[in-house]
Structure formats: C-alpha cells, structure tokens
Amino acid sequence: KNEVEQSPQNLTAQEGEFITINCSYSVGISALHWLQQHPGGGIVSLFMLSSGKKKHGRLIATINIQEKHSSLHITASHPRDSAVYICAVSPHSRLTFGEGTQLTVNP
Amino acid sequence: DVKVTQSSRYLVKRTGEKVFLECVQDMDHENMFWYRQDPGLGLRLIYFSYDVKMKEKGDIPEGYSVSREKKERFSLILESASTNQTSMYLCASTSSGEGQETQYFGPGTRLLVL
C-alpha cells in the first residue's frame, strides 16, 4: 500500500464546475504539499500546509491531521486548470508523492 | 524570482553511454534532490544532498550516482545508460529545515535511451 493515496486518478469536468481532489496518507508528517504539473513537465508548488485551510484565488486546500486526509478544491474551474495535481507529504525534508490526479476541464 | 534550471529539456542517448544531467539553483538552498517520474509510478527519489559533497540514497539509486561539488549545482550521472532509464528526470531544491519548506522544481529533462 502506498504511503500517499490520491483519488480520483483521472477527473474530467466542465468549465465552471467545483472540483475536489482527495489525498490520504499513512505516515506522520511535518507538512503536506499540493503541486501542479502542466503538460511539458514543470512542477509548481501550490500549497504547503500542516493544519487547517489555505486559499489562493480559486484554489482551497484543507487538511485534517487526525484523519490523515487532505483535499484540494477548485472553484469555478477553467480549462487552464487542466493539469496533473500531485499530493506529497514531508515527514522530513524529502517528499513522498502520490501518483497524481489528471484533471481535464472542458470548455 | 527563484529559479532551478536543468541542463537539457530533451536528451537522446544510446545504451551504454555515460549521461550527465545537471541542475543549478540560485536560491542558496542547502537541499537538492533528483527524482524520476514514470507513468503510473509518480515521482520517485533517486538521490538527495543536504550539503556540498554530501549525498544520500533515495528510493531508487541503482544505476545512478550524483555529485555536489558546489552548493548551487547537483549533477546526476548515469554511468552506463540502459533502456529502463528512459524517463522524465526532475531536480528540486529547498532550504534546510524540518520538512516545512517549499520545494522548487526544475523544468525536467526527458531522457530517451535507445
């Protein structure tokens, strides 16, 4: 069993829909990271959180430490949100990654 | 603006060749990492370094070595490339800490070994 599990693996949505991607982990962590990878490969850090909730524009990330679960929400989704979203946890400086969720938002 | 650069975006090499992938960061970060990314397997850590001349094996170090002679530069070496090393290679860096630091990634190198 992977230490970091994401669901769903693939997600297709229509523009404007509210999107949720889930991440569960099985190890103790210092922080949980949400990353975005666009076609072409570059990875960008969206959020790093160790408790509660963070918001940046249309993106919201939440974490429940007791349940070892995090969610990434995208409100009013747009085709430019199409990317792979990756959850990662850091017990120390090195990250352990989920397999990623491929999101496609259709116009 | 912070930056992690990788020496090549695309590389094609032949089986048995020695391959060098270079990563440079301009943020004075202590920690640097090399990952490979494969469909269905996600990102896996090959090696990391927490200081100049220091290195630690990650989850899949076999067939790879690394070099960190200067703080800003971390090189990944494939001593004798094999077809199963065809992959996307990503470098990243962070400042030192207890795991609550943002990782900054390079653009990646797509390596094809024929």
Tab-separated table of N, CA, C and O in Angstrom, chain B residues 24-73:
chain	number	residue	atom	x	y	z
B	24	VAL	N	21.017	23.403	-11.529
B	24	VAL	CA	21.578	24.580	-10.861
B	24	VAL	C	20.449	25.373	-10.234
B	24	VAL	O	19.419	25.606	-10.872
B	25	GLN	N	20.644	25.779	-8.969
B	25	GLN	CA	19.657	26.630	-8.304
B	25	GLN	C	20.336	27.909	-7.817
B	25	GLN	O	21.506	27.905	-7.457
B	26	ASP	N	19.544	28.983	-7.820
B	26	ASP	CA	20.117	30.290	-7.485
B	26	ASP	C	19.577	30.833	-6.159
B	26	ASP	O	19.577	32.043	-5.931
B	27	MET	N	19.097	29.928	-5.293
B	27	MET	CA	18.427	30.365	-4.060
B	27	MET	C	19.274	30.100	-2.823
B	27	MET	O	18.785	30.240	-1.707
B	28	ASP	N	20.523	29.652	-3.023
B	28	ASP	CA	21.400	29.327	-1.902
B	28	ASP	C	20.798	28.236	-0.998
B	28	ASP	O	20.980	28.241	0.229
B	29	HIS	N	20.063	27.303	-1.625
B	29	HIS	CA	19.443	26.221	-0.865
B	29	HIS	C	20.453	25.156	-0.489
B	29	HIS	O	21.338	24.815	-1.276
B	30	GLU	N	20.253	24.613	0.713
B	30	GLU	CA	21.129	23.537	1.171
B	30	GLU	C	20.746	22.195	0.539
B	30	GLU	O	21.606	21.395	0.207
B	31	ASN	N	19.451	21.935	0.434
B	31	ASN	CA	18.975	20.613	-0.007
B	31	ASN	C	18.682	20.594	-1.496
B	31	ASN	O	18.017	21.494	-2.018
B	32	MET	N	19.158	19.563	-2.149
B	32	MET	CA	18.833	19.362	-3.569
B	32	MET	C	18.481	17.899	-3.791
B	32	MET	O	18.988	17.011	-3.101
B	33	PHE	N	17.595	17.665	-4.765
B	33	PHE	CA	17.008	16.345	-4.973
B	33	PHE	C	16.992	16.019	-6.461
B	33	PHE	O	16.782	16.892	-7.290
B	34	TRP	N	17.139	14.736	-6.764
B	34	TRP	CA	16.884	14.225	-8.107
B	34	TRP	C	15.778	13.171	-8.020
B	34	TRP	O	15.849	12.231	-7.222
B	35	TYR	N	14.741	13.377	-8.874
B	35	TYR	CA	13.625	12.449	-8.982
B	35	TYR	C	13.527	11.938	-10.411
B	35	TYR	O	13.943	12.609	-11.342
B	36	ARG	N	12.895	10.782	-10.563
B	36	ARG	CA	12.427	10.390	-11.875
B	36	ARG	C	10.916	10.179	-11.792
B	36	ARG	O	10.369	9.827	-10.722
B	37	GLN	N	10.263	10.440	-12.925
B	37	GLN	CA	8.809	10.368	-12.967
B	37	GLN	C	8.404	9.462	-14.097
B	37	GLN	O	8.772	9.695	-15.262
B	38	ASP	N	7.624	8.440	-13.779
B	38	ASP	CA	7.167	7.470	-14.773
B	38	ASP	C	5.664	7.292	-14.649
B	38	ASP	O	5.120	7.325	-13.528
B	39	PRO	N	4.988	7.084	-15.772
B	39	PRO	CA	3.524	6.907	-15.732
B	39	PRO	C	3.133	5.771	-14.795
B	39	PRO	O	3.714	4.692	-14.824
B	40	GLY	N	2.146	6.039	-13.943
B	40	GLY	CA	1.664	5.026	-13.017
B	40	GLY	C	2.492	4.858	-11.767
B	40	GLY	O	2.065	4.184	-10.825
B	41	LEU	N	3.671	5.468	-11.743
B	41	LEU	CA	4.550	5.320	-10.576
B	41	LEU	C	4.772	6.633	-9.845
B	41	LEU	O	5.277	6.657	-8.727
B	42	GLY	N	4.436	7.735	-10.483
B	42	GLY	CA	4.625	9.023	-9.838
B	42	GLY	C	6.088	9.406	-9.754
B	42	GLY	O	6.953	8.879	-10.468
B	43	LEU	N	6.376	10.318	-8.855
B	43	LEU	CA	7.740	10.801	-8.645
B	43	LEU	C	8.439	9.923	-7.619
B	43	LEU	O	7.896	9.649	-6.553
B	44	ARG	N	9.643	9.508	-7.956
B	44	ARG	CA	10.430	8.694	-7.021
B	44	ARG	C	11.800	9.322	-6.834
B	44	ARG	O	12.425	9.769	-7.799
B	45	LEU	N	12.257	9.311	-5.601
B	45	LEU	CA	13.513	9.958	-5.245
B	45	LEU	C	14.689	9.053	-5.580
B	45	LEU	O	14.756	7.905	-5.124
B	46	ILE	N	15.647	9.598	-6.338
B	46	ILE	CA	16.837	8.833	-6.708
B	46	ILE	C	17.946	9.086	-5.686
B	46	ILE	O	18.487	8.171	-5.071
B	47	TYR	N	18.310	10.334	-5.533
B	47	TYR	CA	19.341	10.769	-4.581
B	47	TYR	C	18.990	12.151	-4.083
B	47	TYR	O	18.311	12.904	-4.773
B	48	PHE	N	19.481	12.485	-2.903
B	48	PHE	CA	19.418	13.865	-2.460
B	48	PHE	C	20.702	14.250	-1.755
B	48	PHE	O	21.509	13.399	-1.373
B	49	SER	N	20.859	15.559	-1.596
B	49	SER	CA	22.067	16.100	-0.976
B	49	SER	C	21.653	17.227	-0.049
B	49	SER	O	20.860	18.088	-0.437
B	50	TYR	N	22.186	17.217	1.155
B	50	TYR	CA	21.836	18.272	2.105
B	50	TYR	C	22.992	19.239	2.341
B	50	TYR	O	22.913	20.132	3.169
B	51	ASP	N	24.080	19.041	1.604
B	51	ASP	CA	25.206	19.966	1.733
B	51	ASP	C	26.222	19.620	0.653
B	51	ASP	O	26.174	18.534	0.062
B	52	VAL	N	27.138	20.521	0.452
B	52	VAL	CA	28.197	20.265	-0.527
B	52	VAL	C	28.932	18.981	-0.154
B	52	VAL	O	29.230	18.733	1.025
B	53	LYS	N	29.193	18.165	-1.154
B	53	LYS	CA	29.905	16.893	-1.026
B	53	LYS	C	29.156	15.851	-0.195
B	53	LYS	O	29.670	14.763	0.047
B	54	MET	N	27.944	16.133	0.232
B	54	MET	CA	27.138	15.167	0.973
B	54	MET	C	26.062	14.626	0.062
B	54	MET	O	25.484	15.368	-0.750
B	55	LYS	N	25.787	13.326	0.190
B	55	LYS	CA	24.721	12.732	-0.615
B	55	LYS	C	24.082	11.596	0.172
B	55	LYS	O	24.732	10.958	1.005
B	56	GLU	N	22.830	11.360	-0.134
B	56	GLU	CA	22.081	10.264	0.494
B	56	GLU	C	21.307	9.542	-0.595
B	56	GLU	O	20.726	10.183	-1.477
B	57	LYS	N	21.248	8.236	-0.508
B	57	LYS	CA	20.443	7.468	-1.449
B	57	LYS	C	18.968	7.682	-1.168
B	57	LYS	O	18.542	7.779	-0.008
B	58	GLY	N	18.224	7.747	-2.250
B	58	GLY	CA	16.784	7.805	-2.140
B	58	GLY	C	16.196	6.409	-2.251
B	58	GLY	O	16.784	5.436	-1.801
B	59	ASP	N	15.049	6.329	-2.908
B	59	ASP	CA	14.340	5.052	-3.004
B	59	ASP	C	14.829	4.165	-4.149
B	59	ASP	O	14.694	2.949	-4.093
B	60	ILE	N	15.391	4.788	-5.179
B	60	ILE	CA	15.799	4.013	-6.374
B	60	ILE	C	17.165	4.452	-6.878
B	60	ILE	O	17.314	4.917	-7.996
B	61	PRO	N	18.239	4.287	-6.086
B	61	PRO	CA	19.548	4.798	-6.502
B	61	PRO	C	20.315	3.903	-7.478
B	61	PRO	O	21.310	4.347	-8.062
B	62	GLU	N	19.846	2.675	-7.693
B	62	GLU	CA	20.623	1.725	-8.500
B	62	GLU	C	20.776	2.234	-9.922
B	62	GLU	O	19.810	2.618	-10.582
B	63	GLY	N	22.008	2.209	-10.389
B	63	GLY	CA	22.292	2.639	-11.757
B	63	GLY	C	22.606	4.120	-11.880
B	63	GLY	O	22.886	4.610	-12.980
B	64	TYR	N	22.562	4.822	-10.756
B	64	TYR	CA	22.796	6.272	-10.745
B	64	TYR	C	23.881	6.627	-9.735
B	64	TYR	O	24.096	5.917	-8.751
B	65	SER	N	24.542	7.748	-9.979
B	65	SER	CA	25.398	8.369	-8.976
B	65	SER	C	25.184	9.880	-9.060
B	65	SER	O	24.542	10.359	-10.003
B	66	VAL	N	25.690	10.597	-8.069
B	66	VAL	CA	25.498	12.046	-8.037
B	66	VAL	C	26.794	12.719	-7.617
B	66	VAL	O	27.704	12.094	-7.065
B	67	SER	N	26.818	14.022	-7.865
B	67	SER	CA	27.973	14.825	-7.473
B	67	SER	C	27.485	16.192	-7.048
B	67	SER	O	26.661	16.806	-7.749
B	68	ARG	N	27.993	16.668	-5.906
B	68	ARG	CA	27.684	18.033	-5.480
B	68	ARG	C	28.976	18.673	-4.995
B	68	ARG	O	29.323	18.599	-3.826
B	69	GLU	N	29.672	19.300	-5.924
B	69	GLU	CA	30.941	19.969	-5.633
B	69	GLU	C	30.745	21.421	-5.226
B	69	GLU	O	31.576	22.003	-4.533
B	70	LYS	N	29.652	22.019	-5.668
B	70	LYS	CA	29.318	23.397	-5.303
B	70	LYS	C	27.878	23.432	-4.809
B	70	LYS	O	27.048	22.618	-5.229
B	71	LYS	N	27.594	24.369	-3.938
B	71	LYS	CA	26.275	24.415	-3.303
B	71	LYS	C	25.149	24.557	-4.321
B	71	LYS	O	24.075	23.987	-4.155
B	72	GLU	N	25.381	25.298	-5.396
B	72	GLU	CA	24.297	25.588	-6.319
B	72	GLU	C	24.093	24.508	-7.378
B	72	GLU	O	23.128	24.563	-8.128
B	73	ARG	N	24.956	23.523	-7.428
B	73	ARG	CA	24.956	22.589	-8.553
B	73	ARG	C	24.898	21.138	-8.066
B	73	ARG	O	25.681	20.736	-7.199
